[in-house]
PDB file of C-alpha atoms in Angstrom:
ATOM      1  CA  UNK A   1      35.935  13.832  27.942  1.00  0.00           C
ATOM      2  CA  UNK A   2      39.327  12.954  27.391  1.00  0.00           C
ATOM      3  CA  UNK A   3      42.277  14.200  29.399  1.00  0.00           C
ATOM      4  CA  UNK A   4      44.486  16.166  27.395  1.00  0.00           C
ATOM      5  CA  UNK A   5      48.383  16.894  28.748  1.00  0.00           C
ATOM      6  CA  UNK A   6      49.085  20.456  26.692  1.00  0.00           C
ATOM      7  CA  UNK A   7      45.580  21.936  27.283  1.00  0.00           C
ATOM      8  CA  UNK A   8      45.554  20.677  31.321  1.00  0.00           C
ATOM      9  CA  UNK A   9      49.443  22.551  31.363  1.00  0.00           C
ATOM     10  CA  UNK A  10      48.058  25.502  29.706  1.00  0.00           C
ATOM     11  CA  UNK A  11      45.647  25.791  31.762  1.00  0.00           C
ATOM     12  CA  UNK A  12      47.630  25.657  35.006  1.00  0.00           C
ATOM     13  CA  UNK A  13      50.181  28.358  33.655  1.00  0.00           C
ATOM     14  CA  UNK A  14      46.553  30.475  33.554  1.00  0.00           C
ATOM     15  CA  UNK A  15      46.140  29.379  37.007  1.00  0.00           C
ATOM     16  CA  UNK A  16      49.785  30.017  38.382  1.00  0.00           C
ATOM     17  CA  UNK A  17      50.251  33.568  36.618  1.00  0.00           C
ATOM     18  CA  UNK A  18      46.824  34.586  38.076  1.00  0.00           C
ATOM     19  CA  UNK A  19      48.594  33.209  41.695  1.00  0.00           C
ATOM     20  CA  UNK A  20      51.665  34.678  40.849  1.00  0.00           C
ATOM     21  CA  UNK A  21      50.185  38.309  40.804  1.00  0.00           C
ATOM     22  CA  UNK A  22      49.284  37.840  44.259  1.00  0.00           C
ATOM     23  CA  UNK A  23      51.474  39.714  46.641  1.00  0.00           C
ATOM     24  CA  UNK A  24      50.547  38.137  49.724  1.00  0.00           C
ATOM     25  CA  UNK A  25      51.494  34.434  48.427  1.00  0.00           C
ATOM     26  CA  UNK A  26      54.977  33.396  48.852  1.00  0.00           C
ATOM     27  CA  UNK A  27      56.871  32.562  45.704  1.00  0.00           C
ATOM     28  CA  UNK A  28      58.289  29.109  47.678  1.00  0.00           C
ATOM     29  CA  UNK A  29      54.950  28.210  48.495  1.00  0.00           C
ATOM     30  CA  UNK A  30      53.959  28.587  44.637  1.00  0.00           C
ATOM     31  CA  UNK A  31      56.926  27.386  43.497  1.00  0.00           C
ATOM     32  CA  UNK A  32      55.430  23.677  45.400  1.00  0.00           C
ATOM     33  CA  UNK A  33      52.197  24.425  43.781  1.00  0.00           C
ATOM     34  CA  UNK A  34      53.999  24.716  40.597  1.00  0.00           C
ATOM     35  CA  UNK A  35      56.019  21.778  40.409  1.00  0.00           C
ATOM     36  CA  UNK A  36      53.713  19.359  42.128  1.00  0.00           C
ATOM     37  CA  UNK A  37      50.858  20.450  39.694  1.00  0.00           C
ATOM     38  CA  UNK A  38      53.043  19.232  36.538  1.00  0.00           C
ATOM     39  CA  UNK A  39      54.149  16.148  38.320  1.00  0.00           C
ATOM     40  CA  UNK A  40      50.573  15.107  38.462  1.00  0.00           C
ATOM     41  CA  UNK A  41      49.726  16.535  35.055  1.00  0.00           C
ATOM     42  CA  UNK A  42      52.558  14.145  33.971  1.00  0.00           C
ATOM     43  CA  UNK A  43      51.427  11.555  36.365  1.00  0.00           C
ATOM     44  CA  UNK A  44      48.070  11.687  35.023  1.00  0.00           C
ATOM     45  CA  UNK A  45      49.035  11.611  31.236  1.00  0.00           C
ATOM     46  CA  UNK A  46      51.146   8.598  31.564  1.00  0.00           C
ATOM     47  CA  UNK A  47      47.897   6.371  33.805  1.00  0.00           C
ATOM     48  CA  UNK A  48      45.961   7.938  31.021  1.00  0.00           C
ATOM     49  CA  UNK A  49      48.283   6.295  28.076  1.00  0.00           C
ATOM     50  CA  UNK A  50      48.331   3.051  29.395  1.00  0.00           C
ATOM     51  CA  UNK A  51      45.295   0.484  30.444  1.00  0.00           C
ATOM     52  CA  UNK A  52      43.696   0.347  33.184  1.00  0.00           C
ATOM     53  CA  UNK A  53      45.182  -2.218  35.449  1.00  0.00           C
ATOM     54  CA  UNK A  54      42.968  -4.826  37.068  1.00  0.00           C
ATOM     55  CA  UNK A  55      40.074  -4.945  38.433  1.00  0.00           C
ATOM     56  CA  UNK A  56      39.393  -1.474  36.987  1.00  0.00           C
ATOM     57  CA  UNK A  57      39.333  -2.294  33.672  1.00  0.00           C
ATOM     58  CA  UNK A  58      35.125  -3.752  33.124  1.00  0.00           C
ATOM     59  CA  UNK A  59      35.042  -4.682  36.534  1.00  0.00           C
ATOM     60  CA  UNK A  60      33.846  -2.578  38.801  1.00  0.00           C
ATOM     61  CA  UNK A  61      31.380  -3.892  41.851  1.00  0.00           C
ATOM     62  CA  UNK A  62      27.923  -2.569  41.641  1.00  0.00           C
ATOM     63  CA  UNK A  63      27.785   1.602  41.492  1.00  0.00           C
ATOM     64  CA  UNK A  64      25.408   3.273  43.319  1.00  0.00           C
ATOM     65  CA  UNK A  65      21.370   3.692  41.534  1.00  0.00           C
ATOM     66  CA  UNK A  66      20.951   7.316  40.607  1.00  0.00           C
ATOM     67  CA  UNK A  67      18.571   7.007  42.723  1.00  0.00           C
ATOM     68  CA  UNK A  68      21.095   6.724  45.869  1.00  0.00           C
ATOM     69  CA  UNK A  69      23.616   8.093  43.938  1.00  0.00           C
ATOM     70  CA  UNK A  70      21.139  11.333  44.074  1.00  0.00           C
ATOM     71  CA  UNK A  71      20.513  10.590  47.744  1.00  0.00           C
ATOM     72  CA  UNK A  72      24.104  11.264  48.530  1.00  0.00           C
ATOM     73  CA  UNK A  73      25.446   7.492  48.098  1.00  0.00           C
ATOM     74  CA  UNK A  74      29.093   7.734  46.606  1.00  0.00           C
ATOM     75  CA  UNK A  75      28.723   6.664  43.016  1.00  0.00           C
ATOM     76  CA  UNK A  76      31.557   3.711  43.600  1.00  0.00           C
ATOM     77  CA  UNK A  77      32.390   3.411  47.388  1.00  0.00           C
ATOM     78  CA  UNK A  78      35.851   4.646  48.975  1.00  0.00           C
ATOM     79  CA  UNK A  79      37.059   0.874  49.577  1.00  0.00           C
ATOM     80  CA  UNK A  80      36.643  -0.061  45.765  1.00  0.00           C
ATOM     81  CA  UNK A  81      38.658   2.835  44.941  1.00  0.00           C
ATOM     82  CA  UNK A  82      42.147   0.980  42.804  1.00  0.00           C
ATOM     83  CA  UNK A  83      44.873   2.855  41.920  1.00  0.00           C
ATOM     84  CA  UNK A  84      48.380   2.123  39.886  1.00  0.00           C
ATOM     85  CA  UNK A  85      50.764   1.077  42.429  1.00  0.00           C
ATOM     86  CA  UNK A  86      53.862   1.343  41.303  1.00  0.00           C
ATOM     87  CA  UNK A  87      53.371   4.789  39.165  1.00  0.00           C
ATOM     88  CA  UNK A  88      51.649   5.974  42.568  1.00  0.00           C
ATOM     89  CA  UNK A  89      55.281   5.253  44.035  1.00  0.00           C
ATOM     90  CA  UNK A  90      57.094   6.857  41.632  1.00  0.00           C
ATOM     91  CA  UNK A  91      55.303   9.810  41.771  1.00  0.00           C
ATOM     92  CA  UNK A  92      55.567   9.917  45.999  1.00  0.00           C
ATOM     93  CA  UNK A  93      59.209   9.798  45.133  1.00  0.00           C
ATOM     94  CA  UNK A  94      58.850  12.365  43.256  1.00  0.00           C
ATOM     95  CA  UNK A  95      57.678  14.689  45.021  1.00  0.00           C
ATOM     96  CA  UNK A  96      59.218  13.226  48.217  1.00  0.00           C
ATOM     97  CA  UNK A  97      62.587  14.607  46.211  1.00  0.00           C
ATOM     98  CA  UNK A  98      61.296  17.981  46.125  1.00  0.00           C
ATOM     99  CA  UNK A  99      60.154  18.851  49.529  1.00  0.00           C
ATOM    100  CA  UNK A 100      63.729  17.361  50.341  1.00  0.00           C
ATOM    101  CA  UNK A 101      65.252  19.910  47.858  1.00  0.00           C
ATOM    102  CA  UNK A 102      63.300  22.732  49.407  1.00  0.00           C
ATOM    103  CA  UNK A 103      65.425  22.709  52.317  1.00  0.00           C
ATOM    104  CA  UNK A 104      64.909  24.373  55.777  1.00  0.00           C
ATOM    105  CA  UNK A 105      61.858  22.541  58.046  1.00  0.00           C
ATOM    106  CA  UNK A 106      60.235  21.049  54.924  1.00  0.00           C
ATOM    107  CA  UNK A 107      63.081  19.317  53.832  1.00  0.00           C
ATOM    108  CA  UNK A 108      64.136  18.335  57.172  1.00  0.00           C
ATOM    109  CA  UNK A 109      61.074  16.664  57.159  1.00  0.00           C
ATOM    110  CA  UNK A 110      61.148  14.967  53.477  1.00  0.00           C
ATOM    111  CA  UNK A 111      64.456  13.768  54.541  1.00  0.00           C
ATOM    112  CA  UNK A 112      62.601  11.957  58.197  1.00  0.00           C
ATOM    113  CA  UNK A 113      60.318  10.216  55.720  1.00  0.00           C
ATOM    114  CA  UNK A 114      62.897   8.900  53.187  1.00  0.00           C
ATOM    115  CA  UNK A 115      64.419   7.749  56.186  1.00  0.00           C
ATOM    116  CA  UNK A 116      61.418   5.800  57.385  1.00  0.00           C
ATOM    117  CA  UNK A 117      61.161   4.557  54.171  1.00  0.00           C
ATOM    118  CA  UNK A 118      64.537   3.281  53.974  1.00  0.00           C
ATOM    119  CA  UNK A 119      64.294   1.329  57.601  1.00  0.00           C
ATOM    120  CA  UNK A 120      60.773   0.078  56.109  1.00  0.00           C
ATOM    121  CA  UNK A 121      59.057   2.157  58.727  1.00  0.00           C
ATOM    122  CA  UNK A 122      56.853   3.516  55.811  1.00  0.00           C
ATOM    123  CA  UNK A 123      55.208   1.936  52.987  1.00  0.00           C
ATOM    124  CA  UNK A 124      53.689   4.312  49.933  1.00  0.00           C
ATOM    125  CA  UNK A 125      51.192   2.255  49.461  1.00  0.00           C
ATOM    126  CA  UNK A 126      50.118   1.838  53.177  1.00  0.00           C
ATOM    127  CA  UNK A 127      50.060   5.981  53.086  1.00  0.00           C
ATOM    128  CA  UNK A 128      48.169   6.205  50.218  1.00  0.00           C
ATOM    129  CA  UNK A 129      45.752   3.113  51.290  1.00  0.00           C
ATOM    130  CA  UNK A 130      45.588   5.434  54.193  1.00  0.00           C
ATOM    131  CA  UNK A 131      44.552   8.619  52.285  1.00  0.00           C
ATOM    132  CA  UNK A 132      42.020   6.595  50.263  1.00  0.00           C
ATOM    133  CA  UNK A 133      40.539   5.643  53.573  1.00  0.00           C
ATOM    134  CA  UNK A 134      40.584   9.297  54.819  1.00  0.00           C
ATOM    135  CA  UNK A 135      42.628   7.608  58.216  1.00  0.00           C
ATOM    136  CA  UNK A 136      43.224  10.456  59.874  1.00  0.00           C
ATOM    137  CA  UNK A 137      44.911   8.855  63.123  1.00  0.00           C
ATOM    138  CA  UNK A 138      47.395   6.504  60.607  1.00  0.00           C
ATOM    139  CA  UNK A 139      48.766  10.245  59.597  1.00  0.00           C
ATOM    140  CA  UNK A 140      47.875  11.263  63.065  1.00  0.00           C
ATOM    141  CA  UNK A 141      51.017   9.306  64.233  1.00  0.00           C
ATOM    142  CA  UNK A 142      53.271  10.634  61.401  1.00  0.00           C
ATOM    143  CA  UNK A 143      52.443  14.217  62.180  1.00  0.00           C
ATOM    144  CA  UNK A 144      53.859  13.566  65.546  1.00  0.00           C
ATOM    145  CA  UNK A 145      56.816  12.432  63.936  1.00  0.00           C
ATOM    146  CA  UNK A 146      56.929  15.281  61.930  1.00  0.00           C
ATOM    147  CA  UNK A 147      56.386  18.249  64.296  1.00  0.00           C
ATOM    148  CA  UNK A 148      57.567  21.050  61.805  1.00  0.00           C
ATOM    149  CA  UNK A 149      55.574  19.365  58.416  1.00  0.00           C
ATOM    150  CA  UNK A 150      53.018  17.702  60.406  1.00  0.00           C
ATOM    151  CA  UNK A 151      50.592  17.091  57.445  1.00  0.00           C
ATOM    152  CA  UNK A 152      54.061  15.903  54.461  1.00  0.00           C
ATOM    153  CA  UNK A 153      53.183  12.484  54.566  1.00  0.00           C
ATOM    154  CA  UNK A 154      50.016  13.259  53.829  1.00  0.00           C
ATOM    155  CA  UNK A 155      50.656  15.406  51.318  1.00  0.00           C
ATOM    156  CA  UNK A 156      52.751  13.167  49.791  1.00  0.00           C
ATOM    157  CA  UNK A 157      50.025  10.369  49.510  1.00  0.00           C
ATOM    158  CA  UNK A 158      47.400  12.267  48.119  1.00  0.00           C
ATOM    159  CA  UNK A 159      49.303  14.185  45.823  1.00  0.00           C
ATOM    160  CA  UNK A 160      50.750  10.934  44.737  1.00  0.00           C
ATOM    161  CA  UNK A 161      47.402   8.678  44.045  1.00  0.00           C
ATOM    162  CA  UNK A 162      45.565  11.879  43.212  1.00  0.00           C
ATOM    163  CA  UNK A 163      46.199  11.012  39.094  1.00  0.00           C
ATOM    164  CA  UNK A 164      45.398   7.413  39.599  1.00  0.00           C
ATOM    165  CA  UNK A 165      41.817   8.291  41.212  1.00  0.00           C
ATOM    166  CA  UNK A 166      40.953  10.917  38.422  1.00  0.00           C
ATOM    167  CA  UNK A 167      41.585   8.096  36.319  1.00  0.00           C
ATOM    168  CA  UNK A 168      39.438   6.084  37.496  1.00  0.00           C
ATOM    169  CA  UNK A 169      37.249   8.660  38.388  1.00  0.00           C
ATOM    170  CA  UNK A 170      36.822   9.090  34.247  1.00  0.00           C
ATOM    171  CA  UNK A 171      36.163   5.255  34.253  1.00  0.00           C
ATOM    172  CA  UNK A 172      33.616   5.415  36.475  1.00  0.00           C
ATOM    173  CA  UNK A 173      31.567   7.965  35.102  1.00  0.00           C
ATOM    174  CA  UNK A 174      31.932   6.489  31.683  1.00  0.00           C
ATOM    175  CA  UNK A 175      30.480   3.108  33.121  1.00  0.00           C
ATOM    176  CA  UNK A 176      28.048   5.169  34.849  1.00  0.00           C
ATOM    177  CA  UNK A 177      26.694   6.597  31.515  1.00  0.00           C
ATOM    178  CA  UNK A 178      27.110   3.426  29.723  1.00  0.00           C
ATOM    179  CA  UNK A 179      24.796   1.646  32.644  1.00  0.00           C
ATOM    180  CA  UNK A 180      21.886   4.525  32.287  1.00  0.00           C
TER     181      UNK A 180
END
């Protein structure tokens, strides 16, 4: 199945007017749902227009047997997950930019980890190496940092390699079905 930009944004109007009829949901907080949902959607359309980069593209190391795969075995393990670097980045900036535009605590925060980034404190592509590793004491440390947005930078990595991954995610299962 191929990923397709209009009916994925269609669908997540359905989703967000659904959410939107909730009283009890904060129209900030869905206003981040909102916005960080198309910036993936667009994320994800632009990994999907272009190759995959290397060593995604025919190479992937062996994938699980159904037979383990059935067992419970991840189907391609966590530490062969790839993911496009630099459109990862520009999406963390992305929505780095928006939590600092949200202002108050959250921004306060955003604006901590731009900082970081600027003394070369924090890589993107250590916190989304990170997040792909599922390190919870490397975000550990920046939650300390961050006392009132203890889980951004977290946040900010997954929702920033998130398009890459379902990507490759597609990849995987077509290889998959290609191998059985």
């Amino acid at each position: 199945m191929t990923f397709d930009f209009d009916r994925e944004l269609q669908r997540l109007e359905g989703k967000l007017k659904a959410l939107r009829s909730k009283e009890y949901i904060p129209d900030a907080l869905l206003e981040i749902v909102a916005r960080t949902a198309v910036i993936q959607l667009e994320a994800r359309a632009a990994a999907q227009a272009d190759p995959l980069p290397e060593p995604v593209a025919g190479q992937f190391p062996e994938l699980a047997t159904p037979e383990a795969h059935a067992q419970g075995a991840p189907l391609l393990p966590r530490d062969a997950f790839t993911y496009d670097r630099a459109r990862t980045a520009a999406t963390f900036g992305r929505l780095l930019a928006m939590m600092r535009a949200a202002g108050g605590s959250l921004g306060a925060a955003a604006e901590v980890v731009r900082e970081a980034m600027e003394k070369g404190e924090l890589a993107v592509d250590d916190a989304c190496d990170a997040a792909l590793r599922d390190d919870a004491a490397w975000f550990d440390a920046w939650a300390l940092r961050l006392n009132d947005a203890p889980s951004l930078v977290r946040f900010l990595a997954m929702g920033s390699v998130v398009p890459s991954v379902e990507v490759l995610a597609q990849a995987v299962a077509a290889e998959q079905a290609r191998r059985t």
